[in-house]
Short mmCIF file of N, CA, C and O in Angstrom, two decimals:
data_model
loop_
_atom_site.label_atom_id
_atom_site.label_comp_id
_atom_site.label_asym_id
_atom_site.label_seq_id
_atom_site.Cartn_x
_atom_site.Cartn_y
_atom_site.Cartn_z
N THR A 20 7.82 35.24 58.52
CA THR A 20 9.24 35.37 59.22
C THR A 20 9.24 34.47 60.42
O THR A 20 8.39 33.97 60.89
N ILE A 21 10.36 34.25 60.83
CA ILE A 21 10.86 33.37 62.00
C ILE A 21 11.35 34.32 63.04
O ILE A 21 12.06 35.37 62.67
N ARG A 22 11.21 34.13 64.45
CA ARG A 22 11.86 34.76 65.35
C ARG A 22 13.13 34.17 65.66
O ARG A 22 13.53 33.19 65.35
N VAL A 23 13.93 35.21 65.60
CA VAL A 23 15.63 34.96 65.87
C VAL A 23 15.85 34.04 66.90
O VAL A 23 16.61 33.05 66.70
N GLU A 24 15.25 34.15 67.85
CA GLU A 24 15.67 33.24 69.22
C GLU A 24 15.29 31.71 69.01
O GLU A 24 15.70 31.00 69.81
N LEU A 25 14.35 31.55 68.07
CA LEU A 25 14.08 30.05 67.65
C LEU A 25 15.20 29.24 66.97
O LEU A 25 15.12 28.22 66.91
N VAL A 26 15.99 30.15 65.97
CA VAL A 26 16.93 29.65 65.06
C VAL A 26 17.74 28.69 65.63
O VAL A 26 18.07 27.57 65.14
N PRO A 27 18.71 29.20 66.95
CA PRO A 27 19.41 27.96 67.40
C PRO A 27 18.93 26.79 68.06
O PRO A 27 19.55 25.28 67.56
N ASN A 28 17.60 26.80 68.41
CA ASN A 28 16.83 25.50 68.87
C ASN A 28 16.54 24.60 67.38
O ASN A 28 17.01 23.31 67.61
N ILE A 29 16.05 25.04 66.48
CA ILE A 29 15.59 24.69 65.44
C ILE A 29 16.86 23.90 64.63
O ILE A 29 17.14 22.73 64.18
N MET A 30 17.93 24.67 64.47
CA MET A 30 19.24 24.25 64.12
C MET A 30 19.94 23.07 64.83
O MET A 30 20.39 21.79 63.93
N LYS A 31 19.61 23.08 65.84
CA LYS A 31 20.26 21.85 66.85
C LYS A 31 19.29 20.65 66.60
O LYS A 31 19.93 19.61 66.70
N ASN A 32 18.37 20.64 66.49
CA ASN A 32 17.28 19.64 66.55
C ASN A 32 17.04 19.10 65.15
O ASN A 32 16.30 18.45 65.18
N ARG A 33 17.66 19.66 64.28
CA ARG A 33 17.39 19.30 62.87
C ARG A 33 17.81 17.65 62.41
O ARG A 33 18.70 17.44 63.32
N VAL A 34 17.09 17.21 61.43
CA VAL A 34 17.92 15.89 61.24
C VAL A 34 18.71 15.78 60.16
O VAL A 34 18.67 16.48 59.05
N ARG A 35 20.01 15.22 60.61
CA ARG A 35 20.92 15.34 59.61
C ARG A 35 20.97 13.89 58.59
O ARG A 35 20.71 13.07 59.06
N CYS A 36 21.68 14.12 57.29
CA CYS A 36 21.67 13.19 56.56
C CYS A 36 23.17 12.38 57.07
O CYS A 36 24.16 12.93 57.20
N PRO A 37 23.07 11.20 57.06
CA PRO A 37 24.11 10.33 57.37
C PRO A 37 25.26 10.78 56.46
O PRO A 37 25.12 11.05 55.17
N PRO A 38 26.73 10.36 56.78
CA PRO A 38 27.58 10.60 56.08
C PRO A 38 27.77 9.92 54.81
O PRO A 38 28.29 10.29 53.65
N GLU A 39 27.24 8.89 54.65
CA GLU A 39 27.31 7.77 53.68
C GLU A 39 26.25 7.87 52.90
O GLU A 39 26.43 7.27 51.57
N GLY A 40 25.66 9.05 52.94
CA GLY A 40 24.35 9.34 51.74
C GLY A 40 22.96 9.07 52.20
O GLY A 40 23.05 8.65 53.50
N MET A 41 22.02 9.45 51.78
CA MET A 41 21.02 9.33 52.12
C MET A 41 20.23 7.71 52.04
O MET A 41 20.44 7.26 50.72
N PRO A 42 19.67 7.47 53.39
CA PRO A 42 19.35 5.74 52.93
C PRO A 42 17.94 5.69 51.89
O PRO A 42 17.44 6.56 51.93
N ALA A 43 17.80 4.37 51.28
CA ALA A 43 16.94 4.12 50.26
C ALA A 43 15.37 4.48 50.92
O ALA A 43 14.51 5.03 50.51
N ASP A 44 15.41 4.27 52.46
CA ASP A 44 14.02 4.04 52.84
C ASP A 44 13.55 5.58 53.10
O ASP A 44 12.33 5.86 53.30
N TRP A 45 14.69 6.22 53.07
CA TRP A 45 13.98 7.89 53.19
C TRP A 45 13.38 8.51 51.88
O TRP A 45 12.87 9.44 52.23
N ILE A 46 13.67 7.98 51.06
CA ILE A 46 13.40 8.64 49.66
C ILE A 46 11.88 8.27 49.22
O ILE A 46 11.52 7.05 49.13
N ASP A 47 11.19 9.06 48.91
CA ASP A 47 9.67 9.02 48.55
C ASP A 47 9.54 8.68 46.98
O ASP A 47 10.10 9.59 46.25
N SER A 48 9.21 7.74 46.59
CA SER A 48 9.36 7.24 45.31
C SER A 48 8.03 8.05 44.46
O SER A 48 8.40 8.31 43.37
N ASP A 49 6.95 8.11 44.81
CA ASP A 49 6.04 9.21 44.44
C ASP A 49 6.76 10.46 43.92
O ASP A 49 6.43 11.32 43.02
N ARG A 50 7.31 11.26 45.00
CA ARG A 50 8.04 12.26 44.74
C ARG A 50 9.27 12.44 43.82
O ARG A 50 9.17 13.00 42.89
N GLU A 51 10.01 11.43 43.70
CA GLU A 51 11.06 11.17 42.84
C GLU A 51 10.30 11.09 41.30
O GLU A 51 10.87 11.43 40.40
N SER A 52 9.44 10.33 41.09
CA SER A 52 8.75 10.46 39.64
C SER A 52 8.31 11.58 39.15
O SER A 52 8.20 12.05 38.30
N ILE A 53 7.79 12.41 40.45
CA ILE A 53 7.22 13.81 39.74
C ILE A 53 8.26 14.41 39.49
O ILE A 53 8.58 15.52 38.55
N VAL A 54 9.73 14.57 40.12
CA VAL A 54 10.90 15.44 39.89
C VAL A 54 11.18 14.95 38.56
O VAL A 54 11.90 15.71 37.88
N GLN A 55 11.48 13.70 38.21
CA GLN A 55 12.05 13.14 37.17
C GLN A 55 10.64 13.73 35.99
O GLN A 55 11.28 14.13 34.67
N GLY A 56 9.64 13.68 36.23
CA GLY A 56 8.54 14.46 35.01
C GLY A 56 9.05 15.78 34.90
O GLY A 56 8.92 16.42 33.70
N ASN A 57 9.09 16.57 35.95
CA ASN A 57 9.39 17.87 35.85
C ASN A 57 10.76 18.20 35.13
O ASN A 57 10.92 19.04 34.40
N SER A 58 11.81 17.52 35.48
CA SER A 58 13.04 17.45 34.67
C SER A 58 13.12 17.19 33.24
O SER A 58 13.36 17.84 32.57
N ASN A 59 12.05 16.07 32.72
CA ASN A 59 11.91 15.76 31.32
C ASN A 59 11.11 16.82 30.52
O ASN A 59 11.46 17.54 29.69
N MET A 60 10.30 17.84 31.25
CA MET A 60 9.55 18.65 30.99
C MET A 60 10.32 19.99 30.82
O MET A 60 10.50 20.74 29.98
N MET A 61 11.50 20.21 31.62
CA MET A 61 12.28 21.19 31.83
C MET A 61 13.17 21.22 30.31
O MET A 61 13.53 22.21 29.71
N LYS A 62 13.71 19.69 30.31
CA LYS A 62 14.56 19.77 29.06
C LYS A 62 13.88 20.05 27.88
O LYS A 62 14.22 20.64 26.88
N ARG A 63 12.42 19.65 27.39
CA ARG A 63 11.75 20.17 26.49
C ARG A 63 11.41 21.64 26.29
O ARG A 63 11.55 22.19 25.02
N LEU A 64 11.17 22.25 27.35
CA LEU A 64 11.17 23.48 27.53
C LEU A 64 11.98 24.53 27.21
O LEU A 64 12.34 25.40 26.61
N GLU A 65 13.47 23.85 27.44
CA GLU A 65 14.71 24.41 27.24
C GLU A 65 15.16 24.33 25.65
O GLU A 65 15.40 25.07 25.32
N ASN A 66 14.70 23.06 25.19
CA ASN A 66 14.79 23.07 23.85
C ASN A 66 13.85 23.82 22.78
O ASN A 66 14.36 24.53 21.83
N GLU A 67 12.87 24.17 23.70
CA GLU A 67 11.80 24.96 22.54
C GLU A 67 12.15 26.11 22.78
O GLU A 67 11.90 27.18 21.65
N SER A 68 12.69 26.86 23.71
CA SER A 68 13.18 28.24 24.09
C SER A 68 14.52 28.72 23.38
O SER A 68 14.83 29.66 23.09
N ARG A 69 15.22 27.42 23.00
CA ARG A 69 16.51 27.65 22.35
C ARG A 69 16.40 27.94 20.89
O ARG A 69 16.77 28.63 20.29
N TYR A 70 15.13 27.70 20.46
CA TYR A 70 14.75 27.80 19.04
C TYR A 70 13.32 28.20 18.72
O TYR A 70 12.63 27.44 18.45
N PRO A 71 12.70 29.28 19.14
CA PRO A 71 11.61 29.81 19.25
C PRO A 71 10.65 30.10 17.79
O PRO A 71 9.75 29.93 17.84
N LEU A 72 11.70 30.07 16.78
CA LEU A 72 11.30 29.97 15.39
C LEU A 72 11.25 29.21 14.42
O LEU A 72 10.69 29.18 13.50
N LYS A 73 11.53 27.92 15.08
CA LYS A 73 11.66 26.47 14.33
C LYS A 73 10.16 26.24 13.90
O LYS A 73 10.27 26.18 12.52
N PHE A 74 9.06 25.93 14.63
CA PHE A 74 8.11 25.98 14.24
C PHE A 74 7.40 26.65 13.39
O PHE A 74 6.59 26.32 11.98
N PRO A 75 7.27 28.28 13.72
CA PRO A 75 6.93 29.09 12.57
C PRO A 75 7.34 29.15 11.18
O PRO A 75 6.85 29.10 10.20
N LEU A 76 8.82 28.76 11.17
CA LEU A 76 9.66 28.75 9.78
C LEU A 76 9.46 27.43 9.20
O LEU A 76 9.38 27.55 7.85
N LEU A 77 9.01 26.16 9.82
CA LEU A 77 8.76 25.22 9.14
C LEU A 77 7.26 25.29 8.55
O LEU A 77 7.08 25.08 7.45
N GLY A 78 6.51 26.06 9.32
CA GLY A 78 5.04 26.41 8.71
C GLY A 78 5.10 27.08 7.41
O GLY A 78 4.66 26.88 6.70
N ILE A 79 5.90 28.20 7.90
CA ILE A 79 6.13 29.21 6.47
C ILE A 79 6.71 28.52 5.20
O ILE A 79 6.10 28.25 4.33
N SER A 80 7.46 27.35 5.26
CA SER A 80 8.24 26.70 4.53
C SER A 80 7.39 25.79 3.88
O SER A 80 7.03 25.56 2.60
N LEU A 81 6.31 25.53 4.91
CA LEU A 81 5.35 24.06 4.36
C LEU A 81 4.52 24.93 3.26
O LEU A 81 4.13 24.46 2.47
N ILE A 82 3.93 26.27 3.68
CA ILE A 82 2.84 26.97 2.83
C ILE A 82 3.70 27.35 1.69
O ILE A 82 3.04 27.26 0.57
N LEU A 83 4.87 27.67 1.44
CA LEU A 83 5.47 28.20 0.51
C LEU A 83 5.59 27.03 -0.52
O LEU A 83 5.26 27.09 -1.98
N PHE A 84 6.10 25.99 -0.28
CA PHE A 84 6.25 24.65 -1.07
C PHE A 84 4.98 24.37 -1.49
O PHE A 84 5.11 23.75 -2.57
N GLY A 85 3.92 24.10 -0.68
CA GLY A 85 2.81 23.62 -0.91
C GLY A 85 2.16 24.59 -2.22
O GLY A 85 1.55 23.91 -3.05
N LYS A 86 2.04 25.98 -1.76
CA LYS A 86 1.64 26.86 -2.77
C LYS A 86 2.41 26.69 -4.35
O LYS A 86 1.77 26.72 -5.28
N GLY A 87 3.75 26.72 -4.29
CA GLY A 87 4.51 26.57 -5.42
C GLY A 87 4.29 25.17 -6.26
O GLY A 87 4.22 25.33 -7.27
N PHE A 88 4.25 24.32 -5.25
CA PHE A 88 4.18 23.04 -6.38
C PHE A 88 2.76 22.71 -6.46
O PHE A 88 2.59 22.15 -7.69
N SER A 89 1.92 22.94 -5.72
CA SER A 89 0.39 22.67 -6.29
C SER A 89 0.12 23.54 -7.49
O SER A 89 -0.62 23.13 -8.23
N ASP A 90 0.61 24.83 -7.37
CA ASP A 90 0.32 25.77 -8.38
C ASP A 90 1.15 25.21 -10.02
O ASP A 90 0.30 25.32 -10.92
N ALA A 91 2.14 24.77 -9.64
CA ALA A 91 2.64 24.53 -10.98
C ALA A 91 2.28 23.02 -11.45
O ALA A 91 2.06 22.81 -12.59
N VAL A 92 1.87 21.90 -10.46
CA VAL A 92 1.09 20.95 -11.08
C VAL A 92 -0.06 21.33 -11.81
O VAL A 92 -0.75 20.62 -12.69
N ILE A 93 -1.03 22.28 -11.17
CA ILE A 93 -2.31 22.25 -11.62
C ILE A 93 -1.95 23.05 -12.89
O ILE A 93 -2.74 22.96 -13.85
N THR A 94 -1.08 23.91 -12.96
CA THR A 94 -0.93 24.68 -14.41
C THR A 94 -0.55 23.52 -15.44
O THR A 94 -0.94 23.69 -16.58
N LEU A 95 0.26 22.82 -15.01
CA LEU A 95 0.81 21.67 -16.06
C LEU A 95 -0.06 20.83 -16.59
O LEU A 95 -0.67 20.54 -17.89
N ILE A 96 -1.31 20.39 -15.42
CA ILE A 96 -2.59 19.50 -16.03
C ILE A 96 -3.36 20.53 -16.89
O ILE A 96 -4.02 19.86 -17.82
N LYS A 97 -3.69 21.86 -16.71
CA LYS A 97 -4.56 22.59 -17.34
C LYS A 97 -3.96 22.93 -18.75
O LYS A 97 -4.92 22.63 -19.69
N VAL A 98 -2.47 23.03 -18.88
CA VAL A 98 -2.17 22.94 -20.35
C VAL A 98 -2.09 21.58 -20.77
O VAL A 98 -2.60 21.61 -22.26
N ASN A 99 -1.95 20.80 -20.37
CA ASN A 99 -2.10 19.34 -20.99
C ASN A 99 -3.46 18.79 -21.15
O ASN A 99 -3.62 18.02 -22.25
N ILE A 100 -4.53 19.26 -20.50
CA ILE A 100 -5.73 18.94 -21.37
C ILE A 100 -6.43 19.88 -22.16
O ILE A 100 -7.67 20.18 -22.19
N ASP A 101 -5.79 20.81 -22.14
CA ASP A 101 -5.90 22.13 -23.20
C ASP A 101 -7.14 22.87 -22.73
O ASP A 101 -8.40 23.44 -23.39
N PHE A 102 -7.12 23.16 -21.39
CA PHE A 102 -8.19 24.14 -20.56
C PHE A 102 -8.21 25.31 -21.13
O PHE A 102 -7.03 26.08 -21.52
N PRO A 103 -9.45 25.98 -21.44
CA PRO A 103 -9.28 27.35 -22.16
C PRO A 103 -8.69 28.53 -21.27
O PRO A 103 -8.97 28.45 -19.94
N GLY A 104 -7.76 29.09 -21.73
CA GLY A 104 -7.07 29.93 -21.16
C GLY A 104 -5.76 29.73 -20.21
O GLY A 104 -5.05 30.96 -19.76
N ALA A 105 -5.52 28.53 -20.29
CA ALA A 105 -4.36 28.26 -19.58
C ALA A 105 -3.00 27.97 -20.66
O ALA A 105 -3.31 27.82 -21.96
N SER A 106 -1.83 28.56 -19.97
CA SER A 106 -1.03 28.59 -21.18
C SER A 106 0.40 28.56 -19.97
O SER A 106 0.45 29.16 -18.96
N LEU A 107 1.54 28.28 -20.55
CA LEU A 107 2.96 28.00 -19.72
C LEU A 107 3.42 29.48 -19.98
O LEU A 107 4.40 29.78 -19.26
N THR A 108 3.02 30.30 -21.02
CA THR A 108 3.57 31.79 -21.25
C THR A 108 2.74 32.52 -20.36
O THR A 108 3.26 33.87 -20.69
N THR A 109 1.88 32.15 -19.61
CA THR A 109 1.35 33.39 -18.86
C THR A 109 2.31 34.06 -17.93
O THR A 109 2.88 33.45 -17.01
N GLN A 110 2.26 35.67 -17.82
CA GLN A 110 3.17 36.40 -17.12
C GLN A 110 2.46 37.13 -16.32
O GLN A 110 1.19 37.64 -16.34
N PHE A 111 2.78 37.43 -15.08
CA PHE A 111 2.61 38.51 -14.01
C PHE A 111 3.57 39.51 -13.57
O PHE A 111 4.75 38.96 -13.09
N GLN A 112 3.23 40.56 -14.12
CA GLN A 112 4.15 41.26 -13.84
C GLN A 112 5.46 41.32 -14.35
O GLN A 112 6.65 41.59 -14.06
N GLY A 113 5.50 40.78 -15.76
CA GLY A 113 6.66 40.51 -16.57
C GLY A 113 7.49 39.26 -16.05
O GLY A 113 8.35 39.10 -16.72
N ILE A 114 6.93 38.42 -15.28
CA ILE A 114 7.73 37.26 -14.93
C ILE A 114 6.61 35.76 -14.98
O ILE A 114 5.47 36.11 -14.66
N PRO A 115 7.34 34.88 -15.66
CA PRO A 115 6.48 33.84 -15.90
C PRO A 115 5.77 33.20 -14.82
O PRO A 115 6.37 33.07 -13.70
N VAL A 116 4.31 33.21 -14.68
CA VAL A 116 3.62 32.21 -13.44
C VAL A 116 4.35 31.08 -13.08
O VAL A 116 4.38 30.78 -12.11
N LEU A 117 4.74 30.14 -14.19
CA LEU A 117 5.24 28.98 -13.58
C LEU A 117 6.47 29.11 -13.14
O LEU A 117 6.96 28.20 -12.11
N ALA A 118 7.29 30.20 -13.47
CA ALA A 118 8.67 30.56 -12.82
C ALA A 118 8.32 30.85 -11.33
O ALA A 118 9.30 30.63 -10.57
N ILE A 119 7.37 31.60 -10.87
CA ILE A 119 6.97 31.88 -9.66
C ILE A 119 6.83 30.69 -9.01
O ILE A 119 7.10 30.89 -7.87
N ASP A 120 5.84 29.99 -9.59
CA ASP A 120 5.60 28.62 -8.88
C ASP A 120 6.65 27.89 -8.38
O ASP A 120 6.96 27.22 -7.19
N ILE A 121 7.58 27.79 -9.50
CA ILE A 121 8.84 27.11 -9.11
C ILE A 121 9.92 27.73 -8.11
O ILE A 121 10.32 27.01 -7.08
N ILE A 122 9.97 29.08 -7.96
CA ILE A 122 10.77 29.61 -7.15
C ILE A 122 10.09 29.37 -5.80
O ILE A 122 10.93 29.31 -4.60
N CYS A 123 8.86 29.51 -5.58
CA CYS A 123 8.23 29.34 -4.45
C CYS A 123 8.39 27.91 -3.84
O CYS A 123 8.79 27.96 -2.57
N ALA A 124 8.30 27.04 -4.65
CA ALA A 124 8.43 25.58 -4.41
C ALA A 124 10.06 25.42 -3.90
O ALA A 124 10.24 24.74 -2.90
N ILE A 125 10.97 26.15 -4.56
CA ILE A 125 12.05 25.52 -4.08
C ILE A 125 12.61 26.65 -2.83
O ILE A 125 13.43 26.12 -1.81
N ALA A 126 12.18 27.68 -2.65
CA ALA A 126 12.06 28.49 -1.35
C ALA A 126 11.72 27.79 -0.43
O ALA A 126 12.13 27.83 0.83
N GLY A 127 10.60 27.33 -0.40
CA GLY A 127 9.62 26.74 0.89
C GLY A 127 10.50 25.27 1.18
O GLY A 127 10.82 25.10 2.21
N ALA A 128 11.34 24.64 -0.05
CA ALA A 128 11.71 23.23 0.43
C ALA A 128 13.02 23.70 0.85
O ALA A 128 14.02 23.23 1.96
N GLY A 129 13.90 24.89 0.56
CA GLY A 129 15.20 25.25 1.28
C GLY A 129 15.19 25.78 2.37
O GLY A 129 15.67 25.57 3.25
N LEU A 130 14.03 26.66 2.89
CA LEU A 130 13.73 26.91 3.97
C LEU A 130 13.61 25.98 5.04
O LEU A 130 13.81 25.99 6.18
N GLY A 131 12.40 25.15 4.64
CA GLY A 131 12.45 23.56 5.31
C GLY A 131 13.56 22.99 5.65
O GLY A 131 13.78 22.77 6.95
N LEU A 132 14.23 22.79 4.75
CA LEU A 132 15.36 21.83 5.15
C LEU A 132 16.50 22.67 6.07
O LEU A 132 17.28 22.15 6.92
N TRP A 133 16.81 23.90 5.58
CA TRP A 133 17.68 24.81 6.66
C TRP A 133 17.21 24.94 7.86
O TRP A 133 18.11 24.64 8.91
N THR A 134 15.91 25.06 8.26
CA THR A 134 15.36 24.89 9.38
C THR A 134 15.43 23.64 10.31
O THR A 134 15.95 23.46 11.46
N TRP A 135 15.29 22.72 9.67
CA TRP A 135 15.15 21.38 10.21
C TRP A 135 16.38 20.95 10.33
O TRP A 135 16.71 20.33 11.70
N LYS A 136 17.33 21.42 9.64
CA LYS A 136 19.02 20.99 10.21
C LYS A 136 19.82 21.74 11.18
O LYS A 136 20.54 21.21 11.47
N THR A 137 19.37 22.95 11.05
CA THR A 137 20.23 24.01 11.95
C THR A 137 19.46 24.03 13.37
O THR A 137 19.94 24.42 14.28
N MET A 138 18.19 23.72 13.45
CA MET A 138 17.34 23.85 14.48
C MET A 138 17.01 22.56 15.26
O MET A 138 15.68 22.29 15.34
N LYS A 139 18.01 21.80 15.86
CA LYS A 139 17.80 20.38 16.21
C LYS A 139 17.78 20.74 17.83
O LYS A 139 18.24 21.19 18.13
#
């Protein structure tokens, strides 16, 4: 805290900025570069805080697309080389497994594209 009786003396003796602006020799270049760096960091943090779900959604879409696409390719390869037990008509709870894989790949690609386009 500051003593009230000191305030008028401090105000009277303060250095005033010239009316034409601050002279260049008053500017500390090291401090200016730090302020600029903080400004860039603040912009990045503001962008990240604007869309906090961007990277989690991109991660989920990558997993969905990867699972669906890789399983579909593996199933097709197994069927083509006559792997024992591999079939395109295999079902899981009444739904063809290949259809589940294709739906996962489409959902992952769709979620990824939507996230990428809307959360810039």
